[in-house]
Amino acid sequence: MNKKLLISLFIKLIIAFSILIILREVAVYLIIQTHKPEVILSFEECVAKNYPVMESYPRQCRTPDGKTFVENIGNELEKADLIQSHNPRPNQTIISPLFIKGEARGYWFFEASFPIKLLDGNNKEIALTIAQAKSDWMTEDFVSFEAVLQFTTPETKEGTLVFKKDNPSGLPEHDDELIIPIKFFEAVQNVQLYYYNQSRDQEMFDYISCGQEAILPISREIALTQTPIQDTINLLLQGNLTPGEKQAGFSPMFPLEGLKLVGANLKDGTLTLEFDDPLNLTGGGSCRVGILWNQIKKTAQQFSGVKDVRFLPEELFQP
């Protein structure tokens, strides 16, 4: 066997041996990675792995190795006897404008109000509003409050809503706050809610016509989902308006207690909306019923493919 052939065989053996070593190292790495223990650091990570969640409050998630992670709900339980947020709830996903509702002891207010701050995930303040008492605040009992918070969605996925006790003294020993963790929608779309505007109605006709010409759009954002029509109609039924929209003359006649959208089906251009109206509040005079009907109809018809709107049961929205 000549020298050149021996050298060639030797080189081939070295290459083959090197490949075997590389394959061995890759195999060892894959085995280590496959058997590498999972590191769960939060309630959210535990839930994402589909580990069991105990429906306590706050909720708890348990990993196979016995670790338990508790959902962060801020200090809601500690402050429950002083102030409560009915909307939003802890870890609720919010969108602007946010309509805040709750109740607090009278001494949480000063001159019937207190501030609410919205922080992003870096604890940077991105919005501020003032909550207003809905009744006499000069009491130690709970008093209902409302506020509207308008904000630009930040880059962070999570944030914090801070309900500050109004402290005119400025003394730190009198400070207090309710902390509610919230989440921000990552993808949104613009929609129009059509509401009756009485001021515009009178301007056009010099009297209350109740015509659909006075049912005008206001802009909102909703989460980007597979059910935009249902989501928009449900938002319409809430009847929430900002102070500026109320001042502009909008008067939606919603919400109606108990009224719920229970189904929506679009076929051949006709959108069938099914409602539950247990208290029969969709009836009444022709003016009122016409406004309710057209608010829903015009809101639905903004969506492509919706040419006509039908209500079920058929006796709803009848004078």
mmCIF file of C-alpha atoms in Angstrom:
data_model
loop_
_atom_site.group_PDB
_atom_site.id
_atom_site.type_symbol
_atom_site.label_atom_id
_atom_site.label_comp_id
_atom_site.label_asym_id
_atom_site.label_seq_id
_atom_site.Cartn_x
_atom_site.Cartn_y
_atom_site.Cartn_z
ATOM 1 C CA MET A 1 0.000 0.000 0.000
ATOM 2 C CA ASN A 2 1.556 3.259 -1.063
ATOM 3 C CA LYS A 3 2.132 6.221 1.170
ATOM 4 C CA LYS A 4 -0.519 8.455 -0.431
ATOM 5 C CA LEU A 5 -3.257 5.878 0.141
ATOM 6 C CA LEU A 6 -2.286 5.495 3.796
ATOM 7 C CA ILE A 7 -2.421 9.239 4.312
ATOM 8 C CA SER A 8 -5.853 9.410 2.654
ATOM 9 C CA LEU A 9 -7.227 6.627 4.867
ATOM 10 C CA PHE A 10 -5.789 8.296 7.947
ATOM 11 C CA ILE A 11 -7.441 11.605 7.100
ATOM 12 C CA LYS A 12 -10.780 9.862 6.510
ATOM 13 C CA LEU A 13 -10.516 8.119 9.883
ATOM 14 C CA ILE A 14 -9.809 11.424 11.623
ATOM 15 C CA ILE A 15 -12.808 13.051 9.937
ATOM 16 C CA ALA A 16 -15.102 10.134 10.824
ATOM 17 C CA PHE A 17 -13.850 10.120 14.405
ATOM 18 C CA SER A 18 -14.427 13.888 14.665
ATOM 19 C CA ILE A 19 -17.984 13.509 13.354
ATOM 20 C CA LEU A 20 -18.666 10.781 15.922
ATOM 21 C CA ILE A 21 -17.390 13.024 18.709
ATOM 22 C CA ILE A 22 -19.608 15.914 17.525
ATOM 23 C CA LEU A 23 -22.656 13.647 17.273
ATOM 24 C CA ARG A 24 -21.947 12.329 20.766
ATOM 25 C CA GLU A 25 -21.750 15.853 22.194
ATOM 26 C CA VAL A 26 -25.001 16.857 20.464
ATOM 27 C CA ALA A 27 -26.726 13.763 21.791
ATOM 28 C CA VAL A 28 -25.515 14.451 25.340
ATOM 29 C CA TYR A 29 -26.688 18.089 25.060
ATOM 30 C CA LEU A 30 -30.143 17.043 23.833
ATOM 31 C CA ILE A 31 -30.482 14.480 26.621
ATOM 32 C CA ILE A 32 -29.523 17.083 29.222
ATOM 33 C CA GLN A 33 -31.971 19.606 27.774
ATOM 34 C CA THR A 34 -34.757 17.019 27.609
ATOM 35 C CA HIS A 35 -34.308 16.086 31.256
ATOM 36 C CA LYS A 36 -33.508 19.584 32.442
ATOM 37 C CA PRO A 37 -35.922 20.482 35.243
ATOM 38 C CA GLU A 38 -38.424 23.243 34.415
ATOM 39 C CA VAL A 39 -37.966 26.490 36.257
ATOM 40 C CA ILE A 40 -41.377 28.008 37.099
ATOM 41 C CA LEU A 41 -41.111 31.455 38.640
ATOM 42 C CA SER A 42 -44.656 32.856 38.613
ATOM 43 C CA PHE A 43 -48.366 32.070 38.738
ATOM 44 C CA GLU A 44 -48.680 32.979 35.041
ATOM 45 C CA GLU A 45 -45.897 30.557 34.021
ATOM 46 C CA CYS A 46 -47.481 27.811 36.111
ATOM 47 C CA VAL A 47 -50.878 28.356 34.418
ATOM 48 C CA ALA A 48 -49.240 28.447 30.972
ATOM 49 C CA LYS A 49 -47.921 24.921 31.624
ATOM 50 C CA ASN A 50 -51.520 23.775 32.309
ATOM 51 C CA TYR A 51 -50.750 22.791 35.868
ATOM 52 C CA PRO A 52 -53.720 22.543 38.265
ATOM 53 C CA VAL A 53 -55.257 25.839 39.398
ATOM 54 C CA MET A 54 -57.154 25.995 42.683
ATOM 55 C CA GLU A 55 -60.192 28.265 42.363
ATOM 56 C CA SER A 56 -59.572 30.033 45.637
ATOM 57 C CA TYR A 57 -59.275 33.803 45.887
ATOM 58 C CA PRO A 58 -56.652 34.638 44.999
ATOM 59 C CA ARG A 59 -56.178 31.656 42.715
ATOM 60 C CA GLN A 60 -53.253 29.286 43.304
ATOM 61 C CA CYS A 61 -51.348 27.104 40.846
ATOM 62 C CA ARG A 62 -49.379 24.020 41.921
ATOM 63 C CA THR A 63 -46.460 22.447 40.030
ATOM 64 C CA PRO A 64 -45.737 18.679 39.998
ATOM 65 C CA ASP A 65 -42.845 19.182 42.420
ATOM 66 C CA GLY A 66 -45.218 20.682 44.997
ATOM 67 C CA LYS A 67 -44.485 24.390 44.567
ATOM 68 C CA THR A 68 -47.454 26.739 44.856
ATOM 69 C CA PHE A 69 -47.743 30.115 43.131
ATOM 70 C CA VAL A 70 -50.405 32.646 44.155
ATOM 71 C CA GLU A 71 -52.004 35.052 41.693
ATOM 72 C CA ASN A 72 -51.149 38.696 42.330
ATOM 73 C CA ILE A 73 -54.313 40.673 43.130
ATOM 74 C CA GLY A 74 -52.556 43.665 44.634
ATOM 75 C CA ASN A 75 -53.697 44.630 48.131
ATOM 76 C CA GLU A 76 -57.418 44.235 47.432
ATOM 77 C CA LEU A 77 -58.070 41.923 50.384
ATOM 78 C CA GLU A 78 -56.168 44.130 52.832
ATOM 79 C CA LYS A 79 -58.162 47.220 51.774
ATOM 80 C CA ALA A 80 -61.563 45.548 51.335
ATOM 81 C CA ASP A 81 -63.050 47.293 54.379
ATOM 82 C CA LEU A 82 -61.926 50.703 53.094
ATOM 83 C CA ILE A 83 -62.302 50.708 49.303
ATOM 84 C CA GLN A 84 -63.431 48.266 46.619
ATOM 85 C CA SER A 85 -63.082 48.350 42.836
ATOM 86 C CA HIS A 86 -65.999 46.772 40.986
ATOM 87 C CA ASN A 87 -64.534 47.658 37.594
ATOM 88 C CA PRO A 88 -61.819 46.920 36.761
ATOM 89 C CA ARG A 89 -61.101 43.794 38.751
ATOM 90 C CA PRO A 90 -57.546 42.585 39.493
ATOM 91 C CA ASN A 91 -55.727 41.337 36.366
ATOM 92 C CA GLN A 92 -58.526 42.510 34.086
ATOM 93 C CA THR A 93 -57.420 43.548 30.606
ATOM 94 C CA ILE A 94 -58.329 47.191 30.060
ATOM 95 C CA ILE A 95 -58.752 49.538 27.131
ATOM 96 C CA SER A 96 -59.204 53.309 26.864
ATOM 97 C CA PRO A 97 -61.465 54.917 27.915
ATOM 98 C CA LEU A 98 -61.673 52.913 31.123
ATOM 99 C CA PHE A 99 -64.913 53.374 33.064
ATOM 100 C CA ILE A 100 -64.057 52.858 36.717
ATOM 101 C CA LYS A 101 -66.693 52.004 39.324
ATOM 102 C CA GLY A 102 -66.464 51.083 42.977
ATOM 103 C CA GLU A 103 -67.197 52.175 46.513
ATOM 104 C CA ALA A 104 -65.124 53.592 49.352
ATOM 105 C CA ARG A 105 -65.589 54.790 52.901
ATOM 106 C CA GLY A 106 -66.526 58.436 53.125
ATOM 107 C CA TYR A 107 -63.209 59.336 54.722
ATOM 108 C CA TRP A 108 -61.345 58.066 51.622
ATOM 109 C CA PHE A 109 -62.683 61.159 49.816
ATOM 110 C CA PHE A 110 -62.023 64.846 50.287
ATOM 111 C CA GLU A 111 -64.567 67.241 48.815
ATOM 112 C CA ALA A 112 -66.269 64.187 47.261
ATOM 113 C CA SER A 113 -63.249 63.085 45.214
ATOM 114 C CA PHE A 114 -59.900 61.287 45.214
ATOM 115 C CA PRO A 115 -57.207 60.651 42.542
ATOM 116 C CA ILE A 116 -56.614 57.472 40.540
ATOM 117 C CA LYS A 117 -53.303 56.874 38.750
ATOM 118 C CA LEU A 118 -52.446 54.405 35.999
ATOM 119 C CA LEU A 119 -48.870 53.095 35.880
ATOM 120 C CA ASP A 120 -47.222 51.019 33.172
ATOM 121 C CA GLY A 121 -45.109 47.933 33.820
ATOM 122 C CA ASN A 122 -42.132 50.155 34.675
ATOM 123 C CA ASN A 123 -44.139 52.042 37.323
ATOM 124 C CA LYS A 124 -44.226 55.117 35.112
ATOM 125 C CA GLU A 125 -47.404 57.194 35.439
ATOM 126 C CA ILE A 126 -49.236 57.299 32.105
ATOM 127 C CA ALA A 127 -52.630 58.715 33.142
ATOM 128 C CA LEU A 128 -54.427 60.418 36.019
ATOM 129 C CA THR A 129 -58.118 60.926 36.718
ATOM 130 C CA ILE A 130 -60.362 61.999 39.591
ATOM 131 C CA ALA A 131 -63.010 59.723 41.067
ATOM 132 C CA GLN A 132 -66.239 61.435 42.069
ATOM 133 C CA ALA A 133 -68.616 60.333 44.817
ATOM 134 C CA LYS A 134 -72.133 59.513 43.612
ATOM 135 C CA SER A 135 -73.789 60.540 46.868
ATOM 136 C CA ASP A 136 -73.056 62.312 50.146
ATOM 137 C CA TRP A 137 -69.460 61.534 51.094
ATOM 138 C CA MET A 138 -69.670 62.976 54.621
ATOM 139 C CA THR A 139 -70.120 59.574 56.217
ATOM 140 C CA GLU A 140 -68.120 56.616 57.465
ATOM 141 C CA ASP A 141 -70.230 54.255 55.338
ATOM 142 C CA PHE A 142 -69.365 53.085 51.840
ATOM 143 C CA VAL A 143 -70.054 55.616 49.083
ATOM 144 C CA SER A 144 -70.238 54.691 45.392
ATOM 145 C CA PHE A 145 -67.800 56.405 43.051
ATOM 146 C CA GLU A 146 -67.167 56.598 39.311
ATOM 147 C CA ALA A 147 -64.340 57.842 37.118
ATOM 148 C CA VAL A 148 -63.338 57.824 33.463
ATOM 149 C CA LEU A 149 -59.675 57.263 32.629
ATOM 150 C CA GLN A 150 -58.377 57.947 29.122
ATOM 151 C CA PHE A 151 -54.881 56.762 28.259
ATOM 152 C CA THR A 152 -52.522 55.722 25.498
ATOM 153 C CA THR A 153 -51.704 52.021 25.645
ATOM 154 C CA PRO A 154 -48.044 51.613 26.693
ATOM 155 C CA GLU A 155 -45.524 49.122 25.357
ATOM 156 C CA THR A 156 -45.640 47.035 28.535
ATOM 157 C CA LYS A 157 -48.181 44.223 28.766
ATOM 158 C CA GLU A 158 -49.025 44.838 32.424
ATOM 159 C CA GLY A 159 -49.596 47.825 34.676
ATOM 160 C CA THR A 160 -51.094 49.020 37.936
ATOM 161 C CA LEU A 161 -54.129 51.094 38.854
ATOM 162 C CA VAL A 162 -53.616 53.053 42.078
ATOM 163 C CA PHE A 163 -56.594 54.429 44.019
ATOM 164 C CA LYS A 164 -55.101 57.105 46.266
ATOM 165 C CA LYS A 165 -56.819 58.188 49.445
ATOM 166 C CA ASP A 166 -57.254 61.956 49.255
ATOM 167 C CA ASN A 167 -54.998 63.426 51.922
ATOM 168 C CA PRO A 168 -55.339 67.227 52.126
ATOM 169 C CA SER A 169 -53.094 67.325 55.211
ATOM 170 C CA GLY A 170 -50.106 66.015 53.266
ATOM 171 C CA LEU A 171 -49.036 64.028 56.327
ATOM 172 C CA PRO A 172 -47.581 60.639 55.335
ATOM 173 C CA GLU A 173 -49.312 58.868 58.221
ATOM 174 C CA HIS A 174 -52.645 59.673 56.547
ATOM 175 C CA ASP A 175 -51.646 58.273 53.146
ATOM 176 C CA ASP A 176 -53.290 55.111 51.864
ATOM 177 C CA GLU A 177 -53.896 53.418 48.526
ATOM 178 C CA LEU A 178 -55.575 50.492 46.828
ATOM 179 C CA ILE A 179 -53.368 48.749 44.254
ATOM 180 C CA ILE A 180 -55.001 46.804 41.422
ATOM 181 C CA PRO A 181 -52.792 44.973 38.875
ATOM 182 C CA ILE A 182 -54.139 45.203 35.316
ATOM 183 C CA LYS A 183 -53.199 44.087 31.815
ATOM 184 C CA PHE A 184 -53.234 45.980 28.520
ATOM 185 C CA PHE A 185 -54.628 44.705 25.221
ATOM 186 C CA GLU A 186 -51.798 44.168 22.742
ATOM 187 C CA ALA A 187 -53.950 44.311 19.581
ATOM 188 C CA VAL A 188 -56.971 46.591 19.159
ATOM 189 C CA GLN A 189 -59.278 47.831 16.424
ATOM 190 C CA ASN A 190 -61.320 51.013 16.070
ATOM 191 C CA VAL A 191 -65.111 50.796 16.017
ATOM 192 C CA GLN A 192 -68.018 53.230 16.152
ATOM 193 C CA LEU A 193 -70.793 53.184 18.747
ATOM 194 C CA TYR A 194 -73.950 54.932 17.549
ATOM 195 C CA TYR A 195 -75.796 56.831 20.277
ATOM 196 C CA TYR A 196 -78.683 59.269 20.270
ATOM 197 C CA ASN A 197 -77.685 62.932 20.523
ATOM 198 C CA GLN A 198 -80.576 65.031 21.782
ATOM 199 C CA SER A 199 -78.754 68.330 21.235
ATOM 200 C CA ARG A 200 -78.164 67.470 17.593
ATOM 201 C CA ASP A 201 -81.789 66.357 17.215
ATOM 202 C CA GLN A 202 -83.070 69.748 18.417
ATOM 203 C CA GLU A 203 -80.580 71.622 16.233
ATOM 204 C CA MET A 204 -81.766 69.842 13.106
ATOM 205 C CA PHE A 205 -85.521 69.934 13.668
ATOM 206 C CA ASP A 206 -86.207 72.485 16.441
ATOM 207 C CA TYR A 207 -88.026 69.704 18.272
ATOM 208 C CA ILE A 208 -87.394 66.150 19.481
ATOM 209 C CA SER A 209 -87.832 64.034 16.346
ATOM 210 C CA CYS A 210 -86.281 60.819 17.711
ATOM 211 C CA GLY A 211 -85.076 60.232 14.158
ATOM 212 C CA GLN A 212 -82.065 58.183 13.211
ATOM 213 C CA GLU A 213 -80.402 61.319 11.807
ATOM 214 C CA ALA A 214 -79.649 62.238 15.436
ATOM 215 C CA ILE A 215 -78.030 58.877 16.163
ATOM 216 C CA LEU A 216 -74.361 59.653 15.705
ATOM 217 C CA PRO A 217 -71.061 57.770 16.090
ATOM 218 C CA ILE A 218 -68.476 57.998 18.830
ATOM 219 C CA SER A 219 -65.133 56.228 18.494
ATOM 220 C CA ARG A 220 -63.948 53.385 20.670
ATOM 221 C CA GLU A 221 -61.246 50.740 20.617
ATOM 222 C CA ILE A 222 -61.945 47.070 21.228
ATOM 223 C CA ALA A 223 -59.686 44.062 21.487
ATOM 224 C CA LEU A 224 -58.856 42.370 18.200
ATOM 225 C CA THR A 225 -60.865 39.130 18.407
ATOM 226 C CA GLN A 226 -62.800 36.723 16.211
ATOM 227 C CA THR A 227 -66.143 38.239 17.343
ATOM 228 C CA PRO A 228 -65.951 41.989 16.655
ATOM 229 C CA ILE A 229 -69.699 42.408 16.036
ATOM 230 C CA GLN A 230 -70.677 40.804 19.343
ATOM 231 C CA ASP A 231 -67.940 42.669 21.205
ATOM 232 C CA THR A 232 -69.066 46.004 19.752
ATOM 233 C CA ILE A 233 -72.768 45.436 20.473
ATOM 234 C CA ASN A 234 -71.941 44.391 24.041
ATOM 235 C CA LEU A 235 -69.911 47.576 24.460
ATOM 236 C CA LEU A 236 -72.810 49.613 23.046
ATOM 237 C CA LEU A 237 -75.220 48.085 25.572
ATOM 238 C CA GLN A 238 -73.051 49.298 28.452
ATOM 239 C CA GLY A 239 -73.900 52.902 27.540
ATOM 240 C CA ASN A 240 -70.685 54.324 28.959
ATOM 241 C CA LEU A 241 -69.895 57.895 27.945
ATOM 242 C CA THR A 242 -67.020 60.217 28.754
ATOM 243 C CA PRO A 243 -67.806 63.600 30.356
ATOM 244 C CA GLY A 244 -67.039 65.289 27.030
ATOM 245 C CA GLU A 245 -69.493 63.066 25.169
ATOM 246 C CA LYS A 246 -72.220 63.762 27.702
ATOM 247 C CA GLN A 247 -71.550 67.486 27.406
ATOM 248 C CA ALA A 248 -71.853 67.180 23.627
ATOM 249 C CA GLY A 249 -75.430 65.974 24.068
ATOM 250 C CA PHE A 250 -75.162 62.201 23.747
ATOM 251 C CA SER A 251 -77.841 60.305 25.680
ATOM 252 C CA PRO A 252 -77.777 56.584 24.840
ATOM 253 C CA MET A 253 -80.700 55.212 26.926
ATOM 254 C CA PHE A 254 -78.430 52.254 27.689
ATOM 255 C CA PRO A 255 -77.732 50.312 29.842
ATOM 256 C CA LEU A 256 -81.017 48.499 30.381
ATOM 257 C CA GLU A 257 -81.011 46.321 33.479
ATOM 258 C CA GLY A 258 -80.808 42.644 32.590
ATOM 259 C CA LEU A 259 -80.573 43.147 28.816
ATOM 260 C CA LYS A 260 -77.977 40.786 27.333
ATOM 261 C CA LEU A 261 -76.851 39.779 23.873
ATOM 262 C CA VAL A 262 -76.952 35.979 23.798
ATOM 263 C CA GLY A 263 -76.332 35.270 20.123
ATOM 264 C CA ALA A 264 -75.334 36.749 16.765
ATOM 265 C CA ASN A 265 -75.529 35.157 13.319
ATOM 266 C CA LEU A 266 -74.728 36.771 9.968
ATOM 267 C CA LYS A 267 -76.205 35.045 6.920
ATOM 268 C CA ASP A 268 -76.817 36.395 3.413
ATOM 269 C CA GLY A 269 -76.389 39.976 4.588
ATOM 270 C CA THR A 270 -78.864 39.711 7.474
ATOM 271 C CA LEU A 271 -77.483 39.902 10.991
ATOM 272 C CA THR A 272 -79.721 38.188 13.540
ATOM 273 C CA LEU A 273 -79.155 39.378 17.091
ATOM 274 C CA GLU A 274 -80.733 37.418 19.917
ATOM 275 C CA PHE A 275 -81.279 39.142 23.250
ATOM 276 C CA ASP A 276 -82.444 38.246 26.724
ATOM 277 C CA ASP A 277 -84.658 40.963 28.238
ATOM 278 C CA PRO A 278 -85.988 39.472 31.497
ATOM 279 C CA LEU A 279 -87.470 42.762 32.734
ATOM 280 C CA ASN A 280 -89.089 43.726 29.412
ATOM 281 C CA LEU A 281 -87.247 47.057 29.247
ATOM 282 C CA THR A 282 -86.882 47.165 25.456
ATOM 283 C CA GLY A 283 -90.508 48.199 24.942
ATOM 284 C CA GLY A 284 -92.172 51.568 25.472
ATOM 285 C CA GLY A 285 -93.199 54.533 23.384
ATOM 286 C CA SER A 286 -92.383 54.697 19.674
ATOM 287 C CA CYS A 287 -89.793 57.468 20.210
ATOM 288 C CA ARG A 288 -87.827 55.529 22.820
ATOM 289 C CA VAL A 289 -88.074 52.188 21.020
ATOM 290 C CA GLY A 290 -87.011 53.739 17.730
ATOM 291 C CA ILE A 291 -83.904 55.204 19.329
ATOM 292 C CA LEU A 292 -82.947 51.911 20.993
ATOM 293 C CA TRP A 293 -83.533 49.975 17.755
ATOM 294 C CA ASN A 294 -81.567 52.346 15.531
ATOM 295 C CA GLN A 295 -78.637 52.645 17.936
ATOM 296 C CA ILE A 296 -78.084 48.898 17.643
ATOM 297 C CA LYS A 297 -78.872 48.747 13.917
ATOM 298 C CA LYS A 298 -76.514 51.563 12.902
ATOM 299 C CA THR A 299 -73.737 50.186 15.114
ATOM 300 C CA ALA A 300 -74.081 46.743 13.524
ATOM 301 C CA GLN A 301 -74.214 48.059 9.961
ATOM 302 C CA GLN A 302 -70.713 49.507 10.165
ATOM 303 C CA PHE A 303 -69.404 45.978 9.642
ATOM 304 C CA SER A 304 -68.911 44.755 6.110
ATOM 305 C CA GLY A 305 -71.511 42.251 4.986
ATOM 306 C CA VAL A 306 -74.236 43.530 7.339
ATOM 307 C CA LYS A 307 -77.059 44.932 5.206
ATOM 308 C CA ASP A 308 -80.008 44.351 7.514
ATOM 309 C CA VAL A 309 -80.487 43.642 11.221
ATOM 310 C CA ARG A 310 -83.109 41.372 12.771
ATOM 311 C CA PHE A 311 -83.901 40.974 16.481
ATOM 312 C CA LEU A 312 -84.958 37.890 18.389
ATOM 313 C CA PRO A 313 -87.340 37.428 20.086
ATOM 314 C CA GLU A 314 -89.333 39.454 17.576
ATOM 315 C CA GLU A 315 -91.397 41.158 20.286
ATOM 316 C CA LEU A 316 -88.320 43.041 21.488
ATOM 317 C CA PHE A 317 -87.962 46.734 20.650
ATOM 318 C CA GLN A 318 -91.650 47.085 19.853
ATOM 319 C CA PRO A 319 -93.777 50.127 20.903
#
